[in-house]
Short mmCIF file of N, CA, C and O in Angstrom, two decimals:
data_model
loop_
_atom_site.label_atom_id
_atom_site.label_comp_id
_atom_site.label_asym_id
_atom_site.label_seq_id
_atom_site.Cartn_x
_atom_site.Cartn_y
_atom_site.Cartn_z
N UNK A 1 -23.19 6.70 17.52
CA UNK A 1 -21.78 6.82 16.97
C UNK A 1 -20.98 7.22 15.88
O UNK A 1 -22.81 6.55 15.02
N UNK A 2 -20.37 7.85 16.23
CA UNK A 2 -20.01 8.44 14.34
C UNK A 2 -19.34 7.52 13.35
O UNK A 2 -18.15 6.68 14.09
N UNK A 3 -19.26 6.97 12.18
CA UNK A 3 -18.56 6.03 11.07
C UNK A 3 -17.63 7.01 11.17
O UNK A 3 -17.73 8.28 10.69
N UNK A 4 -16.79 6.04 10.64
CA UNK A 4 -15.75 6.76 10.06
C UNK A 4 -14.78 5.40 9.56
O UNK A 4 -14.22 4.99 9.99
N UNK A 5 -14.28 5.82 8.63
CA UNK A 5 -13.60 4.86 7.81
C UNK A 5 -12.05 4.82 8.18
O UNK A 5 -11.71 5.87 8.72
N UNK A 6 -11.39 4.20 7.99
CA UNK A 6 -9.58 3.82 8.14
C UNK A 6 -8.99 4.34 7.04
O UNK A 6 -9.36 3.75 5.74
N UNK A 7 -8.68 5.39 6.83
CA UNK A 7 -7.77 5.69 6.04
C UNK A 7 -6.38 5.09 6.55
O UNK A 7 -5.45 4.88 7.20
N UNK A 8 -5.82 4.26 4.86
CA UNK A 8 -4.81 3.67 4.62
C UNK A 8 -3.97 4.39 3.28
O UNK A 8 -4.54 4.86 2.65
N UNK A 9 -2.70 3.99 3.59
CA UNK A 9 -1.47 4.22 2.62
C UNK A 9 -1.34 3.00 1.71
O UNK A 9 -1.14 2.21 2.36
N UNK A 10 -1.27 2.98 0.41
CA UNK A 10 -0.20 2.19 0.13
C UNK A 10 0.95 2.19 -1.13
O UNK A 10 0.60 3.55 -1.93
N UNK A 11 2.14 1.51 -1.30
CA UNK A 11 2.94 1.94 -1.97
C UNK A 11 2.77 0.50 -3.30
O UNK A 11 2.85 -0.10 -3.05
N UNK A 12 2.90 1.42 -4.80
CA UNK A 12 2.55 0.86 -6.18
C UNK A 12 4.10 0.42 -6.54
O UNK A 12 3.82 1.46 -7.15
N UNK A 13 5.09 -0.43 -6.32
CA UNK A 13 6.43 -0.19 -7.27
C UNK A 13 6.41 -0.99 -8.11
O UNK A 13 6.13 -2.62 -7.52
N UNK A 14 6.68 -0.75 -9.43
CA UNK A 14 7.09 -1.74 -10.21
C UNK A 14 8.55 -2.10 -10.47
O UNK A 14 9.05 -0.94 -10.79
N UNK A 15 9.48 -2.78 -11.16
CA UNK A 15 10.88 -3.06 -11.53
C UNK A 15 10.87 -4.08 -11.72
O UNK A 15 10.96 -5.27 -12.02
N UNK A 16 11.58 -4.17 -13.20
CA UNK A 16 11.59 -5.30 -13.69
C UNK A 16 10.63 -5.84 -13.96
O UNK A 16 10.34 -7.20 -14.04
N UNK A 17 9.58 -5.17 -14.02
CA UNK A 17 8.62 -6.29 -14.93
C UNK A 17 8.01 -6.64 -13.35
O UNK A 17 7.00 -7.47 -13.75
N UNK A 18 8.05 -6.28 -12.24
CA UNK A 18 7.57 -7.34 -10.85
C UNK A 18 7.36 -6.33 -9.97
O UNK A 18 7.94 -5.08 -9.90
N UNK A 19 6.02 -6.42 -8.87
CA UNK A 19 5.57 -5.37 -8.31
C UNK A 19 6.02 -5.79 -7.14
O UNK A 19 6.18 -7.08 -6.48
N UNK A 20 6.10 -5.04 -5.96
CA UNK A 20 6.70 -5.08 -4.51
C UNK A 20 5.19 -6.03 -4.04
O UNK A 20 4.51 -4.70 -3.73
N UNK A 21 5.53 -6.82 -3.31
CA UNK A 21 4.48 -6.88 -2.14
C UNK A 21 4.53 -7.28 -0.73
O UNK A 21 6.24 -8.21 -0.88
N UNK A 22 3.93 -7.62 -0.43
CA UNK A 22 4.35 -7.93 1.67
C UNK A 22 3.45 -9.65 1.53
O UNK A 22 2.21 -9.69 1.40
N UNK A 23 3.92 -10.41 2.41
CA UNK A 23 3.27 -11.58 2.60
C UNK A 23 3.51 -11.58 3.87
O UNK A 23 3.77 -11.35 4.77
N UNK A 24 1.85 -10.76 4.58
CA UNK A 24 1.51 -10.93 6.06
C UNK A 24 0.58 -11.85 6.70
O UNK A 24 -0.22 -13.23 6.14
N UNK A 25 0.85 -12.61 7.86
CA UNK A 25 0.19 -13.06 8.85
C UNK A 25 -1.04 -11.85 9.26
O UNK A 25 -1.63 -11.14 9.42
N UNK A 26 -2.51 -13.12 9.09
CA UNK A 26 -3.45 -11.76 9.15
C UNK A 26 -4.48 -13.43 9.97
O UNK A 26 -3.87 -14.24 10.00
N UNK A 27 -5.67 -12.46 10.27
CA UNK A 27 -6.02 -13.80 10.47
C UNK A 27 -7.04 -15.07 10.75
O UNK A 27 -6.82 -16.21 11.14
N UNK A 28 -6.68 -15.00 8.88
CA UNK A 28 -7.41 -16.01 7.95
C UNK A 28 -6.45 -16.94 7.92
O UNK A 28 -6.39 -17.83 6.83
N UNK A 29 -4.77 -16.45 8.21
CA UNK A 29 -4.04 -16.86 7.82
C UNK A 29 -2.87 -16.51 7.08
O UNK A 29 -2.61 -15.17 7.92
N UNK A 30 -2.27 -16.68 5.71
CA UNK A 30 -1.40 -15.23 5.29
C UNK A 30 -1.41 -14.67 3.51
O UNK A 30 -2.83 -15.82 2.95
N UNK A 31 -1.74 -13.83 3.95
CA UNK A 31 -1.77 -12.67 2.71
C UNK A 31 -1.32 -12.01 1.97
O UNK A 31 0.38 -11.32 2.22
N UNK A 32 -1.47 -11.66 1.15
CA UNK A 32 -0.87 -11.07 -0.47
C UNK A 32 -1.00 -9.40 0.02
O UNK A 32 -2.78 -8.88 0.02
N UNK A 33 -0.31 -8.31 -0.03
CA UNK A 33 -0.69 -6.77 -0.04
C UNK A 33 0.54 -5.91 -0.25
O UNK A 33 1.48 -6.47 -0.76
N UNK A 34 -0.21 -4.97 -1.27
CA UNK A 34 0.73 -3.78 -1.58
C UNK A 34 1.95 -3.76 0.24
O UNK A 34 0.55 -3.68 1.00
N UNK A 35 3.00 -3.03 0.25
CA UNK A 35 3.28 -2.58 1.88
C UNK A 35 2.58 -1.50 1.98
O UNK A 35 1.51 -0.47 1.15
N UNK A 36 1.54 -1.73 2.97
CA UNK A 36 0.52 -1.00 3.36
C UNK A 36 -0.02 -0.56 4.85
O UNK A 36 0.46 -1.27 5.09
N UNK A 37 -0.95 0.45 5.41
CA UNK A 37 -0.52 0.62 6.69
C UNK A 37 -1.64 1.80 6.85
O UNK A 37 -1.96 2.56 6.08
N UNK A 38 -1.69 1.83 8.39
CA UNK A 38 -3.16 3.24 8.14
C UNK A 38 -2.63 4.05 8.52
O UNK A 38 -1.22 4.80 9.15
N UNK A 39 -2.58 5.51 8.29
CA UNK A 39 -2.61 6.95 8.14
C UNK A 39 -2.36 7.15 9.77
O UNK A 39 -3.34 6.81 10.69
N UNK A 40 -1.76 7.86 10.37
CA UNK A 40 -1.48 7.50 12.30
C UNK A 40 -1.40 9.51 12.34
O UNK A 40 -1.69 10.60 11.00
N UNK A 41 -1.92 9.43 13.56
CA UNK A 41 -2.28 10.97 13.85
C UNK A 41 -0.92 11.86 13.77
O UNK A 41 -0.16 11.43 13.92
N UNK A 42 -1.35 13.13 13.22
CA UNK A 42 -0.14 14.20 12.54
C UNK A 42 1.13 13.90 11.89
O UNK A 42 1.49 14.27 11.96
N UNK A 43 0.68 12.84 10.59
CA UNK A 43 1.09 12.18 10.21
C UNK A 43 0.33 12.55 8.37
O UNK A 43 -0.52 12.86 8.46
N UNK A 44 1.67 13.20 7.95
CA UNK A 44 0.69 13.32 6.12
C UNK A 44 0.38 11.90 5.11
O UNK A 44 1.26 11.14 5.88
N UNK A 45 -0.37 12.05 4.41
CA UNK A 45 -0.33 11.02 3.41
C UNK A 45 1.05 10.09 2.55
O UNK A 45 1.31 8.93 2.95
N UNK A 46 1.76 11.16 3.08
CA UNK A 46 3.13 10.85 1.97
C UNK A 46 4.00 10.34 3.12
O UNK A 46 4.84 9.52 3.08
N UNK A 47 3.98 10.67 4.21
CA UNK A 47 4.78 10.73 5.56
C UNK A 47 4.37 9.15 5.70
O UNK A 47 4.95 8.30 5.79
N UNK A 48 3.49 8.77 5.57
CA UNK A 48 2.67 7.43 6.14
C UNK A 48 3.17 6.73 4.97
O UNK A 48 3.36 5.14 5.28
N UNK A 49 3.23 6.98 4.07
CA UNK A 49 3.20 6.11 2.52
C UNK A 49 4.88 5.24 2.60
O UNK A 49 5.26 4.58 2.78
N UNK A 50 5.40 6.54 3.31
CA UNK A 50 6.58 6.19 3.25
C UNK A 50 7.62 5.81 3.95
O UNK A 50 8.07 4.54 4.83
N UNK A 51 6.63 5.92 5.67
CA UNK A 51 7.16 5.16 6.49
C UNK A 51 6.27 3.11 6.27
O UNK A 51 7.36 2.54 7.19
N UNK A 52 5.49 3.24 6.15
CA UNK A 52 5.08 2.00 5.92
C UNK A 52 5.96 0.79 5.05
O UNK A 52 5.85 -0.11 5.41
N UNK A 53 6.24 1.50 4.09
CA UNK A 53 7.28 0.64 2.64
C UNK A 53 8.49 0.36 3.85
O UNK A 53 8.42 -0.58 3.51
N UNK A 54 9.00 1.24 4.36
CA UNK A 54 9.98 0.71 4.97
C UNK A 54 9.91 -0.14 6.22
O UNK A 54 10.79 -1.20 6.33
N UNK A 55 8.92 0.16 7.15
CA UNK A 55 8.53 -1.05 8.49
C UNK A 55 8.81 -2.10 7.66
O UNK A 55 8.46 -2.76 8.22
N UNK A 56 7.20 -2.50 6.55
CA UNK A 56 7.08 -3.36 5.76
C UNK A 56 8.06 -3.96 4.99
O UNK A 56 8.02 -5.44 4.47
N UNK A 57 8.68 -3.44 4.06
CA UNK A 57 9.87 -4.23 3.33
C UNK A 57 11.49 -3.75 4.01
O UNK A 57 12.26 -4.13 2.37
N UNK A 58 11.45 -2.44 4.35
CA UNK A 58 13.06 -2.50 4.00
C UNK A 58 13.47 -1.39 3.79
O UNK A 58 14.74 -1.11 3.25
N UNK A 59 12.42 -0.99 2.62
CA UNK A 59 12.89 -0.69 1.78
C UNK A 59 13.31 1.21 2.17
O UNK A 59 11.43 1.53 1.75
N UNK A 60 13.73 1.98 1.23
CA UNK A 60 13.22 3.08 1.15
C UNK A 60 12.16 4.02 0.29
O UNK A 60 13.15 3.41 -1.06
N UNK A 61 11.13 4.47 0.12
CA UNK A 61 10.21 4.67 -1.05
C UNK A 61 10.09 6.26 -1.25
O UNK A 61 9.87 7.09 -0.40
N UNK A 62 10.13 6.78 -2.38
CA UNK A 62 10.23 8.07 -2.58
C UNK A 62 8.71 8.37 -3.61
O UNK A 62 8.84 8.00 -4.93
N UNK A 63 8.11 8.74 -3.16
CA UNK A 63 6.54 9.06 -4.08
C UNK A 63 6.40 9.61 -4.62
O UNK A 63 7.31 10.88 -5.23
N UNK A 64 5.79 9.62 -6.07
CA UNK A 64 6.44 10.48 -7.20
C UNK A 64 4.98 10.45 -7.70
O UNK A 64 4.75 11.83 -8.42
N UNK A 65 3.76 9.75 -7.77
CA UNK A 65 2.21 9.99 -8.10
C UNK A 65 1.19 9.52 -7.36
O UNK A 65 1.50 8.37 -6.59
N UNK A 66 0.41 10.02 -7.18
CA UNK A 66 -1.06 9.59 -6.39
C UNK A 66 -1.44 8.37 -7.83
O UNK A 66 -1.91 8.71 -9.11
N UNK A 67 -1.38 7.04 -7.40
CA UNK A 67 -2.07 5.81 -8.23
C UNK A 67 -3.67 6.40 -8.01
O UNK A 67 -4.62 6.64 -9.10
N UNK A 68 -4.57 6.57 -6.70
CA UNK A 68 -6.07 6.83 -6.86
C UNK A 68 -6.02 6.62 -5.45
O UNK A 68 -4.99 6.40 -4.30
N UNK A 69 -7.50 7.48 -4.88
CA UNK A 69 -8.04 7.01 -4.13
C UNK A 69 -9.50 5.41 -4.06
O UNK A 69 -10.05 5.52 -4.95
N UNK A 70 -9.12 4.45 -2.96
CA UNK A 70 -9.90 3.37 -3.17
C UNK A 70 -10.45 3.19 -2.47
O UNK A 70 -10.70 3.32 -0.71
N UNK A 71 -12.15 3.03 -2.19
CA UNK A 71 -13.11 2.85 -1.11
C UNK A 71 -13.13 1.18 -1.45
O UNK A 71 -13.61 0.95 -1.97
N UNK A 72 -13.21 0.18 -0.08
CA UNK A 72 -13.55 -0.50 0.11
C UNK A 72 -14.27 -1.23 1.53
O UNK A 72 -13.82 -0.41 2.12
N UNK A 73 -15.08 -1.31 1.22
CA UNK A 73 -16.30 -2.21 1.90
C UNK A 73 -15.70 -3.36 2.21
O UNK A 73 -16.65 -4.33 1.58
N UNK A 74 -15.29 -3.79 3.93
CA UNK A 74 -14.58 -5.33 3.86
C UNK A 74 -16.06 -5.80 4.55
O UNK A 74 -16.61 -5.97 4.95
N UNK A 75 -16.27 -6.88 3.70
CA UNK A 75 -17.53 -7.99 4.34
C UNK A 75 -17.17 -8.68 5.58
O UNK A 75 -18.04 -9.21 5.70
N UNK A 76 -16.02 -9.08 5.38
CA UNK A 76 -15.37 -9.97 6.31
C UNK A 76 -16.07 -8.94 8.05
O UNK A 76 -16.27 -9.71 9.12
N UNK A 77 -15.89 -7.87 7.91
CA UNK A 77 -15.50 -7.01 9.26
C UNK A 77 -16.28 -5.66 9.40
O UNK A 77 -16.81 -4.71 10.10
N UNK A 78 -16.92 -5.21 8.07
CA UNK A 78 -18.35 -4.25 7.99
C UNK A 78 -16.63 -2.89 7.91
O UNK A 78 -17.71 -1.83 8.83
N UNK A 79 -15.33 -2.50 7.65
CA UNK A 79 -14.85 -1.71 7.93
C UNK A 79 -14.87 -1.30 6.64
O UNK A 79 -14.70 -1.81 5.17
N UNK A 80 -14.98 0.18 6.52
CA UNK A 80 -14.79 1.18 5.31
C UNK A 80 -13.38 1.31 5.09
O UNK A 80 -13.06 1.67 6.61
N UNK A 81 -12.81 0.66 3.92
CA UNK A 81 -11.56 1.57 3.95
C UNK A 81 -11.03 2.00 3.26
O UNK A 81 -11.54 2.18 1.61
N UNK A 82 -10.66 3.24 2.95
CA UNK A 82 -10.01 4.31 1.98
C UNK A 82 -9.11 4.23 2.12
O UNK A 82 -7.87 5.00 2.21
N UNK A 83 -8.58 3.71 1.01
CA UNK A 83 -6.74 3.79 0.77
C UNK A 83 -6.32 4.75 -0.57
O UNK A 83 -6.28 4.81 -1.28
N UNK A 84 -5.70 5.63 -0.43
CA UNK A 84 -4.51 6.51 -1.08
C UNK A 84 -3.14 5.12 -1.42
O UNK A 84 -2.38 5.07 -0.31
N UNK A 85 -3.40 5.35 -2.75
CA UNK A 85 -1.99 4.42 -3.35
C UNK A 85 -1.53 5.23 -4.17
O UNK A 85 -1.27 6.38 -5.01
N UNK A 86 0.03 5.17 -3.85
CA UNK A 86 1.19 5.99 -4.62
C UNK A 86 2.00 4.90 -5.09
O UNK A 86 2.48 4.19 -5.12
N UNK A 87 3.04 5.77 -6.13
CA UNK A 87 3.49 4.85 -7.10
C UNK A 87 5.08 5.47 -6.75
O UNK A 87 4.72 6.75 -6.75
N UNK A 88 5.86 5.16 -7.39
CA UNK A 88 7.46 6.19 -7.12
C UNK A 88 8.31 5.28 -7.16
O UNK A 88 8.08 4.12 -7.60
N UNK A 89 9.61 4.96 -6.52
CA UNK A 89 10.56 5.05 -6.62
C UNK A 89 11.57 4.20 -5.25
O UNK A 89 11.55 4.99 -4.13
N UNK A 90 12.14 3.23 -5.29
CA UNK A 90 13.00 2.67 -4.51
C UNK A 90 14.14 3.21 -3.91
O UNK A 90 15.16 3.50 -4.87
N UNK A 91 14.94 3.87 -3.00
CA UNK A 91 16.10 4.47 -3.31
C UNK A 91 17.40 3.60 -2.27
O UNK A 91 17.86 3.59 -3.23
N UNK A 92 16.83 2.64 -1.66
CA UNK A 92 17.54 1.99 -0.96
C UNK A 92 17.00 1.08 0.19
O UNK A 92 16.22 1.09 0.55
N UNK A 93 17.68 -0.23 0.24
CA UNK A 93 16.98 -0.97 0.91
C UNK A 93 18.26 -2.12 2.81
O UNK A 93 19.09 -1.44 2.03
N UNK A 94 17.84 -1.73 3.25
CA UNK A 94 17.97 -1.80 4.48
C UNK A 94 18.18 -3.52 4.80
O UNK A 94 16.51 -3.73 5.35
N UNK A 95 18.33 -5.08 4.29
CA UNK A 95 18.43 -6.14 4.44
C UNK A 95 17.93 -6.30 6.03
O UNK A 95 18.00 -7.43 6.47
N UNK A 96 19.31 -5.75 6.27
CA UNK A 96 18.80 -6.31 7.87
C UNK A 96 18.05 -5.84 8.82
O UNK A 96 17.75 -6.30 10.15
N UNK A 97 17.13 -5.00 8.14
CA UNK A 97 16.50 -4.03 8.97
C UNK A 97 15.37 -5.00 9.26
O UNK A 97 13.99 -5.34 8.46
N UNK A 98 14.71 -5.23 10.89
CA UNK A 98 14.03 -6.22 10.96
C UNK A 98 12.60 -5.40 10.09
O UNK A 98 12.26 -4.23 10.24
N UNK A 99 11.12 -6.60 10.38
CA UNK A 99 10.22 -6.07 9.33
C UNK A 99 9.06 -6.00 10.35
O UNK A 99 8.84 -6.77 11.78
N UNK A 100 7.73 -5.06 10.12
CA UNK A 100 7.35 -4.86 11.09
C UNK A 100 6.05 -6.81 11.18
O UNK A 100 6.32 -7.29 10.62
N UNK A 101 5.41 -6.22 12.79
CA UNK A 101 5.22 -7.36 13.11
C UNK A 101 4.21 -7.69 12.32
O UNK A 101 2.98 -7.18 11.81
N UNK A 102 3.63 -8.77 12.18
CA UNK A 102 3.10 -10.09 11.12
C UNK A 102 2.97 -9.70 9.40
O UNK A 102 2.98 -10.53 9.19
N UNK A 103 4.62 -9.17 9.14
CA UNK A 103 4.81 -9.33 7.79
C UNK A 103 6.13 -9.83 7.94
O UNK A 103 7.19 -10.81 8.66
N UNK A 104 5.79 -11.46 6.87
CA UNK A 104 7.02 -12.90 7.39
C UNK A 104 8.27 -12.46 5.62
O UNK A 104 8.54 -12.49 6.83
N UNK A 105 7.65 -11.78 4.81
CA UNK A 105 8.89 -11.28 4.31
C UNK A 105 8.25 -10.34 2.83
O UNK A 105 6.76 -9.95 2.67
N UNK A 106 9.09 -9.35 2.45
CA UNK A 106 8.43 -8.37 1.27
C UNK A 106 8.66 -9.35 -0.22
O UNK A 106 9.72 -10.51 -0.15
N UNK A 107 8.39 -9.31 -1.15
CA UNK A 107 8.65 -10.60 -2.61
C UNK A 107 8.31 -9.40 -3.82
O UNK A 107 7.74 -8.74 -3.74
N UNK A 108 8.71 -9.98 -4.61
CA UNK A 108 8.83 -9.47 -6.00
C UNK A 108 7.87 -10.17 -7.08
O UNK A 108 8.35 -11.16 -7.30
N UNK A 109 6.65 -10.06 -7.50
CA UNK A 109 5.93 -10.78 -7.96
C UNK A 109 5.39 -10.60 -9.70
O UNK A 109 4.77 -9.13 -9.85
N UNK A 110 5.07 -10.94 -10.64
CA UNK A 110 4.80 -10.88 -11.79
C UNK A 110 3.37 -10.59 -11.80
O UNK A 110 2.05 -10.61 -11.38
N UNK A 111 3.05 -9.03 -12.55
CA UNK A 111 1.57 -9.63 -12.63
C UNK A 111 0.64 -10.51 -13.21
O UNK A 111 -0.73 -11.15 -12.20
N UNK A 112 1.03 -11.13 -13.50
CA UNK A 112 0.08 -12.73 -14.17
C UNK A 112 0.40 -13.43 -13.09
O UNK A 112 -0.63 -14.12 -12.69
N UNK A 113 1.46 -13.73 -12.09
CA UNK A 113 1.46 -13.97 -10.41
C UNK A 113 0.18 -13.64 -9.67
O UNK A 113 -0.43 -14.70 -8.87
N UNK A 114 0.50 -12.39 -9.72
CA UNK A 114 -0.45 -11.39 -9.43
C UNK A 114 -1.92 -12.01 -8.94
O UNK A 114 -2.95 -11.91 -8.40
N UNK A 115 -1.93 -12.14 -10.47
CA UNK A 115 -3.77 -12.49 -10.73
C UNK A 115 -3.80 -14.16 -10.30
O UNK A 115 -5.10 -13.71 -10.24
N UNK A 116 -2.98 -14.31 -10.88
CA UNK A 116 -3.29 -16.18 -10.28
C UNK A 116 -3.40 -16.04 -9.19
O UNK A 116 -3.97 -17.17 -8.61
N UNK A 117 -2.77 -15.75 -7.91
CA UNK A 117 -2.99 -15.66 -6.58
C UNK A 117 -4.13 -14.21 -5.96
O UNK A 117 -4.02 -14.66 -4.50
N UNK A 118 -4.99 -14.28 -6.96
CA UNK A 118 -5.90 -13.22 -5.72
C UNK A 118 -6.60 -13.78 -5.21
O UNK A 118 -7.30 -13.05 -3.57
N UNK A 119 -6.96 -14.95 -4.77
CA UNK A 119 -7.19 -15.87 -3.88
C UNK A 119 -6.97 -15.44 -2.55
O UNK A 119 -7.64 -15.26 -1.12
N UNK A 120 -5.27 -15.16 -2.31
CA UNK A 120 -4.92 -14.72 -1.09
C UNK A 120 -4.49 -13.12 -1.08
O UNK A 120 -3.93 -12.91 0.09
N UNK A 121 -4.96 -12.78 -1.87
CA UNK A 121 -5.10 -11.29 -1.66
C UNK A 121 -5.57 -10.66 -0.34
O UNK A 121 -6.88 -10.89 -0.30
N UNK A 122 -5.27 -9.77 -0.01
CA UNK A 122 -5.84 -9.02 1.49
C UNK A 122 -6.59 -8.05 1.22
O UNK A 122 -7.81 -8.24 2.16
N UNK A 123 -7.27 -7.84 -0.27
CA UNK A 123 -8.11 -6.86 0.14
C UNK A 123 -8.45 -6.83 -1.96
O UNK A 123 -7.43 -7.06 -2.22
N UNK A 124 -9.60 -6.56 -2.52
CA UNK A 124 -9.56 -6.53 -3.73
C UNK A 124 -8.50 -5.70 -5.02
O UNK A 124 -8.22 -5.11 -5.65
N UNK A 125 -8.48 -4.17 -3.58
CA UNK A 125 -7.52 -3.44 -4.11
C UNK A 125 -5.67 -3.88 -4.73
O UNK A 125 -5.53 -2.76 -5.66
N UNK A 126 -5.86 -5.41 -4.45
CA UNK A 126 -5.04 -5.33 -4.76
C UNK A 126 -4.19 -5.22 -5.88
O UNK A 126 -3.56 -4.58 -6.45
N UNK A 127 -5.40 -6.53 -6.72
CA UNK A 127 -5.21 -6.28 -7.99
C UNK A 127 -5.63 -5.11 -8.49
O UNK A 127 -5.60 -4.17 -9.72
N UNK A 128 -6.65 -4.25 -7.78
CA UNK A 128 -7.26 -3.55 -8.87
C UNK A 128 -6.24 -1.86 -8.98
O UNK A 128 -5.78 -1.33 -10.15
N UNK A 129 -4.97 -1.86 -8.02
CA UNK A 129 -4.22 -1.11 -7.96
C UNK A 129 -2.82 -1.35 -8.83
O UNK A 129 -2.53 -0.19 -9.79
N UNK A 130 -2.80 -2.73 -9.53
CA UNK A 130 -1.51 -3.32 -10.22
C UNK A 130 -2.57 -2.74 -11.88
O UNK A 130 -1.56 -2.48 -11.64
N UNK A 131 -3.55 -3.02 -12.02
CA UNK A 131 -4.20 -2.87 -12.82
C UNK A 131 -4.49 -1.68 -13.54
O UNK A 131 -3.91 -0.94 -14.41
N UNK A 132 -4.81 -1.12 -12.33
CA UNK A 132 -4.93 0.73 -12.37
C UNK A 132 -2.93 1.23 -12.86
O UNK A 132 -3.32 2.14 -14.21
N UNK A 133 -2.01 0.32 -12.13
CA UNK A 133 -0.43 1.24 -12.75
C UNK A 133 0.12 0.99 -14.19
O UNK A 133 0.29 1.64 -14.79
N UNK A 134 -0.70 -0.54 -14.45
CA UNK A 134 -0.55 -0.78 -15.71
C UNK A 134 -0.84 -0.71 -16.81
O UNK A 134 -0.88 -0.02 -17.57
N UNK A 135 -2.69 0.53 -16.20
CA UNK A 135 -2.61 0.93 -17.37
C UNK A 135 -2.43 2.55 -17.91
O UNK A 135 -2.33 3.37 -18.57
N UNK A 136 -1.47 2.85 -16.64
CA UNK A 136 -0.82 4.23 -17.11
C UNK A 136 -1.53 5.22 -16.13
O UNK A 136 -0.97 6.90 -15.70
N UNK A 137 -2.87 4.76 -15.29
CA UNK A 137 -3.57 6.07 -14.28
C UNK A 137 -1.92 6.71 -13.27
O UNK A 137 -1.23 5.93 -12.64
N UNK A 138 -2.06 7.78 -13.06
CA UNK A 138 -1.13 8.87 -12.52
C UNK A 138 -1.88 9.52 -11.94
O UNK A 138 -2.09 10.71 -13.45
N UNK A 139 -2.07 10.38 -11.22
CA UNK A 139 -2.47 12.19 -10.35
C UNK A 139 -0.92 13.17 -9.92
O UNK A 139 -0.37 11.99 -9.07
N UNK A 140 -0.84 14.30 -10.33
CA UNK A 140 -0.15 14.40 -9.47
C UNK A 140 0.07 14.34 -8.03
O UNK A 140 -1.08 14.73 -7.75
N UNK A 141 1.33 14.09 -7.45
CA UNK A 141 1.55 14.06 -5.89
C UNK A 141 0.89 16.47 -5.52
O UNK A 141 0.29 16.36 -4.80
N UNK A 142 0.76 17.12 -6.70
CA UNK A 142 0.58 18.15 -6.26
C UNK A 142 -1.09 18.35 -6.02
O UNK A 142 -2.00 19.36 -5.58
N UNK A 143 -1.79 17.60 -6.38
CA UNK A 143 -3.52 17.23 -6.47
C UNK A 143 -3.62 16.37 -4.80
O UNK A 143 -4.79 17.15 -4.60
N UNK A 144 -2.82 16.85 -3.78
CA UNK A 144 -3.35 16.09 -3.02
C UNK A 144 -2.62 17.52 -1.65
O UNK A 144 -1.88 18.24 -1.83
N UNK A 145 -3.18 18.14 -0.59
CA UNK A 145 -3.65 19.10 -0.35
C UNK A 145 -3.65 18.87 1.83
O UNK A 145 -4.67 18.88 1.99
N UNK A 146 -2.02 19.30 1.99
CA UNK A 146 -2.37 18.74 3.39
C UNK A 146 -2.12 20.56 4.23
O UNK A 146 -1.13 21.18 4.33
N UNK A 147 -3.72 20.78 5.10
CA UNK A 147 -3.35 22.03 5.68
C UNK A 147 -2.94 22.00 7.07
O UNK A 147 -3.04 23.29 7.79
N UNK A 148 -2.41 21.23 7.29
CA UNK A 148 -1.94 20.90 8.99
C UNK A 148 -2.78 21.40 9.93
O UNK A 148 -3.99 20.68 9.86
N UNK A 149 -1.81 22.04 10.77
CA UNK A 149 -3.11 22.53 12.15
C UNK A 149 -3.56 23.46 12.11
O UNK A 149 -3.53 24.33 12.59
N UNK A 150 -4.24 24.46 11.21
CA UNK A 150 -4.44 25.53 10.69
C UNK A 150 -5.89 25.20 10.96
O UNK A 150 -7.03 25.17 11.22
#
């Protein structure tokens, strides 16, 4: 059997001192996460983060920088997740749009509230991305190279 990490994307968005998160139903209860999800076949990382943000929050997202690439081994299921986190802007909201299955709602949280809720985070990547964002970490989108079907 060939080992393969699960490639995911996440949007880290701050407005007015608060971060956009989602509350989602998971096996063990309810968890907090950035808008995030899996990369789909024939999709670029940027297309994936735009799609996932819209599906989970009803916000149209424009990626502007790569925040980082995060590897995490989940102790619960022994799956390795490789997360590409992006920062950017929200363009418009579609409040009538239904959210993805399992997403209870989108919410805005301060960094302090995020730190206080660490026990309900989907993974340690949630707080690490917030901390990296606040410390000014950013990489240009041009550092990503998508070669398509060459």
